[in-house]
Tab-separated table of C-alpha atoms and ligand atoms in Angstrom:
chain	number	residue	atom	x	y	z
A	1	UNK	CA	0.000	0.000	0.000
A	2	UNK	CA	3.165	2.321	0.828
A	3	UNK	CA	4.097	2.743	-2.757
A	4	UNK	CA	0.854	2.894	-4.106
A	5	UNK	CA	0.198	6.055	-1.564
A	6	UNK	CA	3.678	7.491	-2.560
A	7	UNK	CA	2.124	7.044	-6.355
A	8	UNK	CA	-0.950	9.171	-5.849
A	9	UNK	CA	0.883	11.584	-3.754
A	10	UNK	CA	3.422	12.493	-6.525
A	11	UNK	CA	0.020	12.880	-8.915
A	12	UNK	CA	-1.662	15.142	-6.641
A	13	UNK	CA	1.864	17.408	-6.507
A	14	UNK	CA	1.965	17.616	-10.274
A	15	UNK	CA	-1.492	18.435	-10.708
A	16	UNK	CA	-0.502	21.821	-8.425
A	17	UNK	CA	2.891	21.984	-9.686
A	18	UNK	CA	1.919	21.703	-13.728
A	19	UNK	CA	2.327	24.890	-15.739
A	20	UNK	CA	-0.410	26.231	-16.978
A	21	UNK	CA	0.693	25.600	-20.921
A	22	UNK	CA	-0.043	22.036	-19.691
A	23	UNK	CA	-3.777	22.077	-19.277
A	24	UNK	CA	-4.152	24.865	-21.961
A	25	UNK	CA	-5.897	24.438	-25.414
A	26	UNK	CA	-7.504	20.311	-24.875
A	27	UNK	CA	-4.238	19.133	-27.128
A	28	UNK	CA	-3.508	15.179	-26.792
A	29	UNK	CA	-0.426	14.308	-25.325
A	30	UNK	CA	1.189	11.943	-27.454
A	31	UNK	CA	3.550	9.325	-26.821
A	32	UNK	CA	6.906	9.549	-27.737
A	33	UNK	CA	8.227	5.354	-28.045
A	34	UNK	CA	11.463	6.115	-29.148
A	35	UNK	CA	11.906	7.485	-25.744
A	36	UNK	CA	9.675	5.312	-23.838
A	37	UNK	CA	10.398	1.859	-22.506
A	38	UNK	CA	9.338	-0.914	-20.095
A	39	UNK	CA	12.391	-3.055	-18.718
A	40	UNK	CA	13.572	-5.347	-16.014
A	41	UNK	CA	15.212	-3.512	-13.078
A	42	UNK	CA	19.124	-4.103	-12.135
A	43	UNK	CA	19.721	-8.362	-11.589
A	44	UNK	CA	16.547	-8.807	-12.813
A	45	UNK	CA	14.145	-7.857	-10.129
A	46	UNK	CA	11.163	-5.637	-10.538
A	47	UNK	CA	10.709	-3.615	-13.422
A	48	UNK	CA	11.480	0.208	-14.542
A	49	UNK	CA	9.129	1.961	-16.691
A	50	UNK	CA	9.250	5.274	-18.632
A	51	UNK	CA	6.787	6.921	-20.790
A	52	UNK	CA	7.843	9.735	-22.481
A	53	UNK	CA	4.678	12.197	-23.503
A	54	UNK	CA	4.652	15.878	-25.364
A	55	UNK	CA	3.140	17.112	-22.543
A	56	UNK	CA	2.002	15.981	-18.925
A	57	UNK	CA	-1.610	15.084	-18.101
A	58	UNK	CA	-3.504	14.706	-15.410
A	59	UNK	CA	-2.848	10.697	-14.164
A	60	UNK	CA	-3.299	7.802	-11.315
A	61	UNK	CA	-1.285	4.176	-10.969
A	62	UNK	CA	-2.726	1.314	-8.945
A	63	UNK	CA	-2.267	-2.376	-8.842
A	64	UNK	CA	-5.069	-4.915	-9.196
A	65	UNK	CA	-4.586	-8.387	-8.237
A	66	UNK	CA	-5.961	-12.190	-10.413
A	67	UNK	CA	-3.773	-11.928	-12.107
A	68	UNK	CA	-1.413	-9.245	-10.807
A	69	UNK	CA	-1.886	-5.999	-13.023
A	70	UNK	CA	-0.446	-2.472	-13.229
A	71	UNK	CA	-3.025	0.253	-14.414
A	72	UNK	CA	-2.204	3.535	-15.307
A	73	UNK	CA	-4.825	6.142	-16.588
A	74	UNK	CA	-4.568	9.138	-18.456
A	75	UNK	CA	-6.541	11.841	-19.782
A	76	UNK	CA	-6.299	12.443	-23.391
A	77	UNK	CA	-3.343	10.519	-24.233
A	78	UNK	CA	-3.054	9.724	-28.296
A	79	UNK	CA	-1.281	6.669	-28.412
A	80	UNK	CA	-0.558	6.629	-32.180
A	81	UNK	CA	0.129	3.438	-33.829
A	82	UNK	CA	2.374	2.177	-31.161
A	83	UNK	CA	2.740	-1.369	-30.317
A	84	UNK	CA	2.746	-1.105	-26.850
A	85	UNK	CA	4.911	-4.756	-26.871
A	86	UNK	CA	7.401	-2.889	-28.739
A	87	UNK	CA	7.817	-0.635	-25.636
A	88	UNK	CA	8.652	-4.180	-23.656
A	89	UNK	CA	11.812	-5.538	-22.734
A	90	UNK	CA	12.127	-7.843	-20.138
A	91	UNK	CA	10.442	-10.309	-18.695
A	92	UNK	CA	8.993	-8.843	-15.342
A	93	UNK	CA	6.029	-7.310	-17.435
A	94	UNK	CA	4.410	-9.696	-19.798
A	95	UNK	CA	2.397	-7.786	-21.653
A	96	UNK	CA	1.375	-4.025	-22.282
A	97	UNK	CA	-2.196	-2.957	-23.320
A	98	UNK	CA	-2.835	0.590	-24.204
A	99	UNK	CA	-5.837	1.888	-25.686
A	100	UNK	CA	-9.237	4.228	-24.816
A	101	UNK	CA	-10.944	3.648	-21.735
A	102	UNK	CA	-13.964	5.871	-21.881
A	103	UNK	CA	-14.217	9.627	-23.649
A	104	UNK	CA	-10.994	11.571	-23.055
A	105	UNK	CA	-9.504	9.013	-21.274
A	106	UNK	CA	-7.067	6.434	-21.847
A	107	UNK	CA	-5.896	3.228	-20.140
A	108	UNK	CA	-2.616	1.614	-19.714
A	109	UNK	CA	-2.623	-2.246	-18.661
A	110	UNK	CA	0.523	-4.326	-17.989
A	111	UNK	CA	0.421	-8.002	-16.771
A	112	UNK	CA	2.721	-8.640	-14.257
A	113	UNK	CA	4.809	-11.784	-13.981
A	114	UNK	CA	4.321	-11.916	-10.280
A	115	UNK	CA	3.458	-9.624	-7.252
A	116	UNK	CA	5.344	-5.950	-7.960
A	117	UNK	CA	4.411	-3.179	-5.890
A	118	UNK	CA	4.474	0.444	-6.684
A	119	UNK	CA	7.792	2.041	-5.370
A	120	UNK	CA	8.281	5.354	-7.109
A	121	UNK	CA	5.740	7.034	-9.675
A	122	UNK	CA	6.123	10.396	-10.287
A	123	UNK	CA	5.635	12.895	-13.564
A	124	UNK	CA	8.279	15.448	-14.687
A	125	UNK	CA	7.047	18.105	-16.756
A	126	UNK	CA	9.340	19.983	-18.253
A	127	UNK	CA	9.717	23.674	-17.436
A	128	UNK	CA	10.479	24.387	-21.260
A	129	UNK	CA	7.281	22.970	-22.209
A	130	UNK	CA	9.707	19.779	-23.757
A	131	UNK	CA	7.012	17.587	-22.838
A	132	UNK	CA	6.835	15.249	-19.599
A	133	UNK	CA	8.342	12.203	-18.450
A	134	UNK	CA	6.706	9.685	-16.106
A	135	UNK	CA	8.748	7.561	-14.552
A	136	UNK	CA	7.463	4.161	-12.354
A	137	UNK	CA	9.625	1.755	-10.306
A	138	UNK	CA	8.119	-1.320	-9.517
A	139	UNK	CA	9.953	-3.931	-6.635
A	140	UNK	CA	8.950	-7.370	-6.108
A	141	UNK	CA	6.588	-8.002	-2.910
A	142	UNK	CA	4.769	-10.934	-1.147
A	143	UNK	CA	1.736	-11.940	-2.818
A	144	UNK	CA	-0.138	-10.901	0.571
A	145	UNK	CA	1.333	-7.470	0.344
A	146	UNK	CA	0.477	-7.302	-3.288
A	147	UNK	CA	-3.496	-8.442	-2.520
A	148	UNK	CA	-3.905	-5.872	0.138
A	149	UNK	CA	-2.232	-3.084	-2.032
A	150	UNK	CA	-4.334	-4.174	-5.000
A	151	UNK	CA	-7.511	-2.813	-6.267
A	152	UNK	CA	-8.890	1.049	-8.396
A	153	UNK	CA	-9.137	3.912	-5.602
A	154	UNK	CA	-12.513	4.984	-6.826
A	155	UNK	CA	-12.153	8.714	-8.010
A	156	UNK	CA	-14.921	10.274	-10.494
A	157	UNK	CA	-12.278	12.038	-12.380
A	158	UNK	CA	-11.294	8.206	-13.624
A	159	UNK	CA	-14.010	5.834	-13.423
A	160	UNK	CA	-16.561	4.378	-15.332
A	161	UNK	CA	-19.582	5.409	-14.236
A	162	UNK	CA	-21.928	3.608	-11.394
A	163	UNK	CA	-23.607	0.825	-13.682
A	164	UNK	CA	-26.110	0.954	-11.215
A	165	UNK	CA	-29.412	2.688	-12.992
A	166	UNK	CA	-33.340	2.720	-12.043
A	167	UNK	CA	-34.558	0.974	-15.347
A	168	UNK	CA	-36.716	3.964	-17.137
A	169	UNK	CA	-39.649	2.853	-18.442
A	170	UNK	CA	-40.171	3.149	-22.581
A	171	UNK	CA	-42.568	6.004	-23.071
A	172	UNK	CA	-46.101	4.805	-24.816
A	173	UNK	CA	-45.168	6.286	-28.221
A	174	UNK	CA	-46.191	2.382	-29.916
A	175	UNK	CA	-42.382	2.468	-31.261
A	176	UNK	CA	-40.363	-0.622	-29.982
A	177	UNK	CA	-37.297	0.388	-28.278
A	178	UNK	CA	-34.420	-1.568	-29.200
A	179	UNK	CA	-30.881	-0.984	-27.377
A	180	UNK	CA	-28.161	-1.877	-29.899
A	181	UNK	CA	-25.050	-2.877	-27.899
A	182	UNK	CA	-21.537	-3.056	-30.688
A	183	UNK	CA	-19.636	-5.434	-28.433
A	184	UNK	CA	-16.289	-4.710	-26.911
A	185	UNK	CA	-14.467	-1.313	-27.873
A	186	UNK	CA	-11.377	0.819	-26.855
A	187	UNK	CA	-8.306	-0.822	-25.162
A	188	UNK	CA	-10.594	-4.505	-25.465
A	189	UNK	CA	-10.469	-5.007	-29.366
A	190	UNK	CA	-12.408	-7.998	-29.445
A	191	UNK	CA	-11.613	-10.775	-31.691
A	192	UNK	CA	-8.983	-9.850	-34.376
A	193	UNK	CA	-8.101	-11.270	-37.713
A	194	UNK	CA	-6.342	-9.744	-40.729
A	195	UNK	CA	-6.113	-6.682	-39.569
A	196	UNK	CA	-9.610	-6.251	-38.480
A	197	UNK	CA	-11.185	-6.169	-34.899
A	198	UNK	CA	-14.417	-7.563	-33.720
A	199	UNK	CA	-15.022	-4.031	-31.896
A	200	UNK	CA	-14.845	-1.833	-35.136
A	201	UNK	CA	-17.350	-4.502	-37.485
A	202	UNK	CA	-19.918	-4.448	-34.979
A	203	UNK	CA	-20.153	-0.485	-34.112
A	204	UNK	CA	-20.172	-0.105	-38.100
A	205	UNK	CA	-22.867	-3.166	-38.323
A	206	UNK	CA	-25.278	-1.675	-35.269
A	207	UNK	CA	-24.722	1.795	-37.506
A	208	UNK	CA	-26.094	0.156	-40.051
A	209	UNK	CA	-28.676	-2.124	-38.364
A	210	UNK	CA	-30.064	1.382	-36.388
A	211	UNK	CA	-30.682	3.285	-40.258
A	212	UNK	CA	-32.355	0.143	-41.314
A	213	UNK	CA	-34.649	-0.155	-38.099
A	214	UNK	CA	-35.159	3.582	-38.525
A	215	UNK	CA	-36.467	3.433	-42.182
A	216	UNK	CA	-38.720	0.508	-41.372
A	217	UNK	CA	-40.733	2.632	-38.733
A	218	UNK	CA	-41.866	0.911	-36.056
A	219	UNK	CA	-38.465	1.240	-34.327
A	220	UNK	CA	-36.978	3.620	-31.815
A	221	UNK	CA	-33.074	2.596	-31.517
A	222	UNK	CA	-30.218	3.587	-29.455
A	223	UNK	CA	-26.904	2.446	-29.257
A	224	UNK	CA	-24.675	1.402	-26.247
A	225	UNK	CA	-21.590	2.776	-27.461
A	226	UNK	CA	-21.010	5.397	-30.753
A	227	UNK	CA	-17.102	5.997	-30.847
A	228	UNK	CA	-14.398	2.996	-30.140
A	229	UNK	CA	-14.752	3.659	-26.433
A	230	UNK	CA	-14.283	0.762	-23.677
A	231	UNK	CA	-17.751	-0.490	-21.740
A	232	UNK	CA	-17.754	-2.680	-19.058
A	233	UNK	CA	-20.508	-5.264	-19.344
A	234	UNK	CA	-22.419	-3.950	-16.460
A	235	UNK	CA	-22.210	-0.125	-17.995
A	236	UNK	CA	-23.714	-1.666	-21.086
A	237	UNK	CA	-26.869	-2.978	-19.514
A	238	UNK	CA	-27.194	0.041	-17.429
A	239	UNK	CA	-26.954	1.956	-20.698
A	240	UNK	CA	-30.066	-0.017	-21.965
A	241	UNK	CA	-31.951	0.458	-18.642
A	242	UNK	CA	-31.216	4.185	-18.977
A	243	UNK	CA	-32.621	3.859	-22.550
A	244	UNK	CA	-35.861	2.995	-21.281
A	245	UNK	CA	-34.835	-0.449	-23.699
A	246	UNK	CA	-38.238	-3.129	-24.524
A	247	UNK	CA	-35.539	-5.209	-26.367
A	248	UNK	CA	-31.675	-5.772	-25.952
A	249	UNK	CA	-29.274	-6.927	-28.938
A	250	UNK	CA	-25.752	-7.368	-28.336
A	251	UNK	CA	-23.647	-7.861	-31.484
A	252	UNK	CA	-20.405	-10.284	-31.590
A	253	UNK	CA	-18.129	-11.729	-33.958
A	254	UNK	CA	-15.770	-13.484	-31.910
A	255	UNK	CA	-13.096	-15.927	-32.902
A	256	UNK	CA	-12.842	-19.653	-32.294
A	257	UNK	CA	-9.777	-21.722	-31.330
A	258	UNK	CA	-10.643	-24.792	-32.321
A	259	UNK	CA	-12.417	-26.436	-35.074
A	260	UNK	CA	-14.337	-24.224	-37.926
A	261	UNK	CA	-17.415	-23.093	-37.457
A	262	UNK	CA	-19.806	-21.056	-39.803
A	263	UNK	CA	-23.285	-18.645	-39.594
A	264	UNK	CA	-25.103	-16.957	-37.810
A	265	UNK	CA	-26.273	-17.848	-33.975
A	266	UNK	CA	-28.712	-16.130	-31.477
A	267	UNK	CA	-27.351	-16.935	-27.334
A	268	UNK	CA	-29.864	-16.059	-24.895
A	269	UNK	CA	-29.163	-16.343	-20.955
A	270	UNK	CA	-28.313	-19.966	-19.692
A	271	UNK	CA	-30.121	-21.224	-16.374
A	272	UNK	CA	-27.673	-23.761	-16.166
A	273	UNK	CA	-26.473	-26.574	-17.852
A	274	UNK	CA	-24.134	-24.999	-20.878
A	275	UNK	CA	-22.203	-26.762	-23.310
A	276	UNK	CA	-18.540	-26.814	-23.574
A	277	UNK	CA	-18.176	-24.134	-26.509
A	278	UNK	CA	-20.757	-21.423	-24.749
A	279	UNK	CA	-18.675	-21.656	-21.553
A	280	UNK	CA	-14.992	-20.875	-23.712
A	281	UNK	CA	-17.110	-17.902	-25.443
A	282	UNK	CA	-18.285	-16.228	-22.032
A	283	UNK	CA	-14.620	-16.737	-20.419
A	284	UNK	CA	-13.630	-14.971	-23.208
A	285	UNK	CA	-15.321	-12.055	-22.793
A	286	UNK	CA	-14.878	-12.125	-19.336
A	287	UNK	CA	-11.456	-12.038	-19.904
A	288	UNK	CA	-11.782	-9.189	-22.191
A	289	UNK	CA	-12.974	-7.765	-18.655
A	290	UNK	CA	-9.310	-8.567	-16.914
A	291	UNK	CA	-7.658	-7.434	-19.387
A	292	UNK	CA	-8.731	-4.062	-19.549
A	293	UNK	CA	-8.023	-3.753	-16.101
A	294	UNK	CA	-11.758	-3.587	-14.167
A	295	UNK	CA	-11.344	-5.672	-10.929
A	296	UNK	CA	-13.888	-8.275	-11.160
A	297	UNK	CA	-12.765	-9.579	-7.386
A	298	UNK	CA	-16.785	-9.483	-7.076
A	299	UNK	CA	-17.285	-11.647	-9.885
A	300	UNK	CA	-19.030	-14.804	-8.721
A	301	UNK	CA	-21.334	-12.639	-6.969
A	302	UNK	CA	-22.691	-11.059	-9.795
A	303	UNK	CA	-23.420	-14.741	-11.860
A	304	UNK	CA	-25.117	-15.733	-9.006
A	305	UNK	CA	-27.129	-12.278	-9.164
A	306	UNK	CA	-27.697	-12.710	-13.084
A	307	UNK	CA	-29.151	-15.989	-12.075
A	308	UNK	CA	-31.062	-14.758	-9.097
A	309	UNK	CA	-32.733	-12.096	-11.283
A	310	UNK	CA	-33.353	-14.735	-13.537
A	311	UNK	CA	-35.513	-17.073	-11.973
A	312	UNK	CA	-37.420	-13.950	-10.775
A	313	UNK	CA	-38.386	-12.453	-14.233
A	314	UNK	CA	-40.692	-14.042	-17.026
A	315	UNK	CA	-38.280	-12.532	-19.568
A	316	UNK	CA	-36.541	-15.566	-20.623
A	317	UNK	CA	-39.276	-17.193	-22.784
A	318	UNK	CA	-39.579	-13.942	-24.315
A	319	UNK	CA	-35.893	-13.847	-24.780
A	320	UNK	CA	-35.728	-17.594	-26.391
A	321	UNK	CA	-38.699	-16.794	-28.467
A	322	UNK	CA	-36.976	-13.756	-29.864
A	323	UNK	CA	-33.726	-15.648	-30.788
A	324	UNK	CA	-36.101	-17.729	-32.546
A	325	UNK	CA	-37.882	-15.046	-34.482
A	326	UNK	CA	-34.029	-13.306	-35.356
A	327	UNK	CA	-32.855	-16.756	-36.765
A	328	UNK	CA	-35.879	-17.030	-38.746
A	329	UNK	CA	-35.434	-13.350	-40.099
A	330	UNK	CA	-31.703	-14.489	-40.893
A	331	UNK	CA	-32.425	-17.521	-42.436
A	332	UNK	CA	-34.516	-16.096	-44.659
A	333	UNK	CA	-32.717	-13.101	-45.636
A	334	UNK	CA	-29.395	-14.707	-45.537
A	335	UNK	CA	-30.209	-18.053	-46.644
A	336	UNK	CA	-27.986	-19.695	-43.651
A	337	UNK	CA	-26.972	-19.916	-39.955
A	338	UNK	CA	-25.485	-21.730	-37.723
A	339	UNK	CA	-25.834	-25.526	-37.954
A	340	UNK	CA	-27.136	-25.108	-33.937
A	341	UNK	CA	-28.249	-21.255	-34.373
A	342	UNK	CA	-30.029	-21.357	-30.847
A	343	UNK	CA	-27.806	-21.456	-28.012
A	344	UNK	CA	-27.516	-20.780	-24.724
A	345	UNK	CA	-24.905	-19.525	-22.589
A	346	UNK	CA	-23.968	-17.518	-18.952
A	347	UNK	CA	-23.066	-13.845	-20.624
A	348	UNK	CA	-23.162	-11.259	-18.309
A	349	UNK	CA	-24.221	-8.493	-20.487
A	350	UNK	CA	-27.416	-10.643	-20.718
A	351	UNK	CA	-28.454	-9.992	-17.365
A	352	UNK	CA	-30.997	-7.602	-17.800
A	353	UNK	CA	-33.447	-9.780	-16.414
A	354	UNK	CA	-36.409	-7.683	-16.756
A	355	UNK	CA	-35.793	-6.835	-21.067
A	356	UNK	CA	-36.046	-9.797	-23.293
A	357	UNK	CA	-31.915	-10.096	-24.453
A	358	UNK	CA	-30.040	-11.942	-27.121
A	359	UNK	CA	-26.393	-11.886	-27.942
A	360	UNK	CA	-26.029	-12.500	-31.825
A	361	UNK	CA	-22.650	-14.005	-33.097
A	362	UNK	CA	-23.225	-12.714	-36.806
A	363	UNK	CA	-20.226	-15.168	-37.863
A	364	UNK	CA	-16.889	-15.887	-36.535
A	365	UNK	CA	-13.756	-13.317	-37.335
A	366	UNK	CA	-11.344	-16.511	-36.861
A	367	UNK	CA	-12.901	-17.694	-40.521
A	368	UNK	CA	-11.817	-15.566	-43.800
A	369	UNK	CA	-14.743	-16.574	-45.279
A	370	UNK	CA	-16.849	-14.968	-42.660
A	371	UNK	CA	-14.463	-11.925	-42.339
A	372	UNK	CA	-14.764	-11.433	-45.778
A	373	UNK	CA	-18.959	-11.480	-45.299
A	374	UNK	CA	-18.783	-8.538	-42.718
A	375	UNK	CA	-16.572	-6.963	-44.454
A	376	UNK	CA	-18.889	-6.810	-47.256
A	377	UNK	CA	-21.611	-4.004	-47.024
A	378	UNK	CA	-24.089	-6.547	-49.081
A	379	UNK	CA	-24.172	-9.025	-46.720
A	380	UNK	CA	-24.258	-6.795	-43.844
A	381	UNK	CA	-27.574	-5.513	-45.560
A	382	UNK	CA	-28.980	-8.955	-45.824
A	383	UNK	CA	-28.450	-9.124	-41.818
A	384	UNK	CA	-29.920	-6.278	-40.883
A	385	UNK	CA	-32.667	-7.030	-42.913
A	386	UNK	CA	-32.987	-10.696	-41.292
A	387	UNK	CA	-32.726	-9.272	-37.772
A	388	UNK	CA	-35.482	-6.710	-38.674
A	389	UNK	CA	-37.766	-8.797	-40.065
A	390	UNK	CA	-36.804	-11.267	-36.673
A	391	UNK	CA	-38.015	-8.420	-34.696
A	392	UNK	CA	-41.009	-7.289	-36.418
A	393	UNK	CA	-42.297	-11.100	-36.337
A	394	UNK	CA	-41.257	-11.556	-32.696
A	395	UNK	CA	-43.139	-8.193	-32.095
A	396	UNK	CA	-46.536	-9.285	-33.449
A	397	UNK	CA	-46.010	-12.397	-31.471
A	398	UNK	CA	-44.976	-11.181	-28.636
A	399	UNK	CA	-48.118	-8.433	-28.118
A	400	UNK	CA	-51.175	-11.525	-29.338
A	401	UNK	CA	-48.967	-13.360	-26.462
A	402	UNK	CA	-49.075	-10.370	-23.900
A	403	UNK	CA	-53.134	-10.207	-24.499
A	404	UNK	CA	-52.745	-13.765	-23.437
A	405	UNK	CA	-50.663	-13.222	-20.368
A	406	UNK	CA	-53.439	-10.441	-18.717
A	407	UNK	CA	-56.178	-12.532	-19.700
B	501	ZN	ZN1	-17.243	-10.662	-28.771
């Protein structure tokens, strides 16, 4: 905890100590790597790191622990097109993760090889206005040490905001509100392949998807995220509570390890029992989760939660009828899917218990056949078009049904 407090007090002294050209004008600070590095300390024990920026910006350093992480936010930090694992050297720090974290902020993750405390942290800005240098010792610690050091001082200049939102109920216009959620974004690309990420084909798809919903009628549509920002699961079904959301869709393309697999598939939320293939996909993005540095220490709480909410809420038959509906739609636009295009499987960001939910995997990215397809604006037509048509069906359904259910 010592070096984590020295940390934060050497931010708080810059932020008085920075001249005013610092904060002036909104400029990025960009990252000089030529000067920049991330190396072993002397005999190889703990690790020395130095970022070199064109000017200094506000900051804050903690650890988090499972597995051991360093975190280090900025605001408005352009990274460029640095590899950050061209900044590495060493073997003390694994791996280096820099990217967006939410608007105006950016995120720095490093995987540890073992328990490192902070020791030094501290941000020179030049008087000259020759930029800034931040400079972080790490030594190696117990793992006890390290666990009660670890975890994100909560500080609103940083953090994501509270997911928790009072759901806001759609307003009686006789549109259907459909949340749109692009999956991953910012520092957690998603699947990649060929140069492509997951997170950049599904915030142009739900683009696309919204105009087509739009020009139907019918439809009122928002999106969870509109730039290449970072959401945490959670902050994505708060965002469709928010949105006063009658249906949630959240759009993946994620790769597979093993095996080829093609189409289309609709998950909705698993009671229980999952197969073997669901339960790689959710650790996945769960994972996604770690490695954008959130501290999920509370994470079996929360699937036991989603589950909880679960067996309280009709919403899953509505759900599986919907994934139904949206593989018909597909099917029929797109002519295939999935040879098992209903599945089921534990994904947090389906845990809005209370709005029927599906997560659609509109192919896998690990296939060039199917990275070609979303790459093609043609067939991303013919899927909007199948998930609209999914929707309009499950929506005529779903109201003859909901005369039913007061009856
Ligand atoms: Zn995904």
């Amino acid at each position: 905890m010592g070096g984590l407090l020295k940390g934060m007090a050497l931010a708080a002294a810059f932020a008085v100590a920075a001249p005013a050209a610092a904060q002036e004008m909104g400029a990025l600070a960009r990252l000089d790597a030529e000067r920049s590095f991330v190396r072993d300390g002397r005999l190889g024990q703990g690790a020395e790191m130095r970022l070199a920026l064109s000017q200094g910006v506000p900051w804050r350093i903690f650890t988090l622990d499972d597995p051991p992480r360093l975190v280090i936010d900025f605001r408005e930090v352009d990274w460029g097109p640095v590899d950050p694992s061209s900044l590495l050297a060493g073997e003390q720090v694994q791996t280096l993760r820099i990217g967006a974290f939410r608007a105006g902020w950016s995120r720095l993750v490093a995987d540890l090889a073992g328990p490192l405390e902070v020791a030094t942290a501290g941000l020179d800005v030049s008087e000259d206005g020759g930029g800034a240098m931040l400079r972080v010792s790490l030594a190696p610690t117990d793992a006890a040490t390290f666990a009660a050091g670890a975890g994100a001082p909560r500080d609103p200049r940083f953090d994501l905001p509270e997911p928790a939102a009072t759901p806001v109920l759609p307003p009686k216009d006789g549109l259907l509100h459909v949340v749109l959620d692009p999956g991953h974004g910012g520092i957690d690309p998603g699947a990649q392949h060929g140069g492509a990420t997951e997170a950049d084909l599904m915030l142009t798809f739900a683009r696309e998807l919204e105009e087509v919903l739009m020009r139907a009628g019918g439809f009122q549509v928002a999106l969870t995220r509109q730039g290449d920002i970072f959401m945490s699961l959670e902050a994505r079904v708060a965002a469709a509570h928010r949105a006063g959301a009658e249906v949630f869709i959240s759009l993946h393309a994620d790769a597979i390890e093993e095996g080829i697999a093609r189409g289309a598939s609709v998950y909705t939320l698993a009671r229980d029992a999952q197969d073997a293939a669901s339960r790689a996909l959710v650790e996945r993005h769960e994972r996604g989760e770690i490695l954008a540095g959130l501290d999920l220490s509370g994470a079996d709480d929360r699937v036991a939660g989603v589950l909880m909410d679960l067996a309280r809420q009709d919403s899953a038959p509505r759900s599986r009828a919907l994934a139904e509906a949206l593989v018909g739609g597909i099917q029929e636009q797109e002519g295939a899917v999935h040879k098992r295009p209903l599945r089921e499987a534990g994904f947090s960001v389906l845990k809005a218990a209370d709005i029927p939910s599906v997560l659609i995997e509109l192919g896998f990215l690990s296939t060039d056949e199917e990275l070609r397809n979303m790459q093609d604006p043609e067939w991303r037509a013919r899927m909007a078009r199948g998930i609209r048509d999914g929707l309009e069906a499950w929506e005529r359904e779903d109201t003859a049904e909901a005369g039913l259910r007061r009856r």
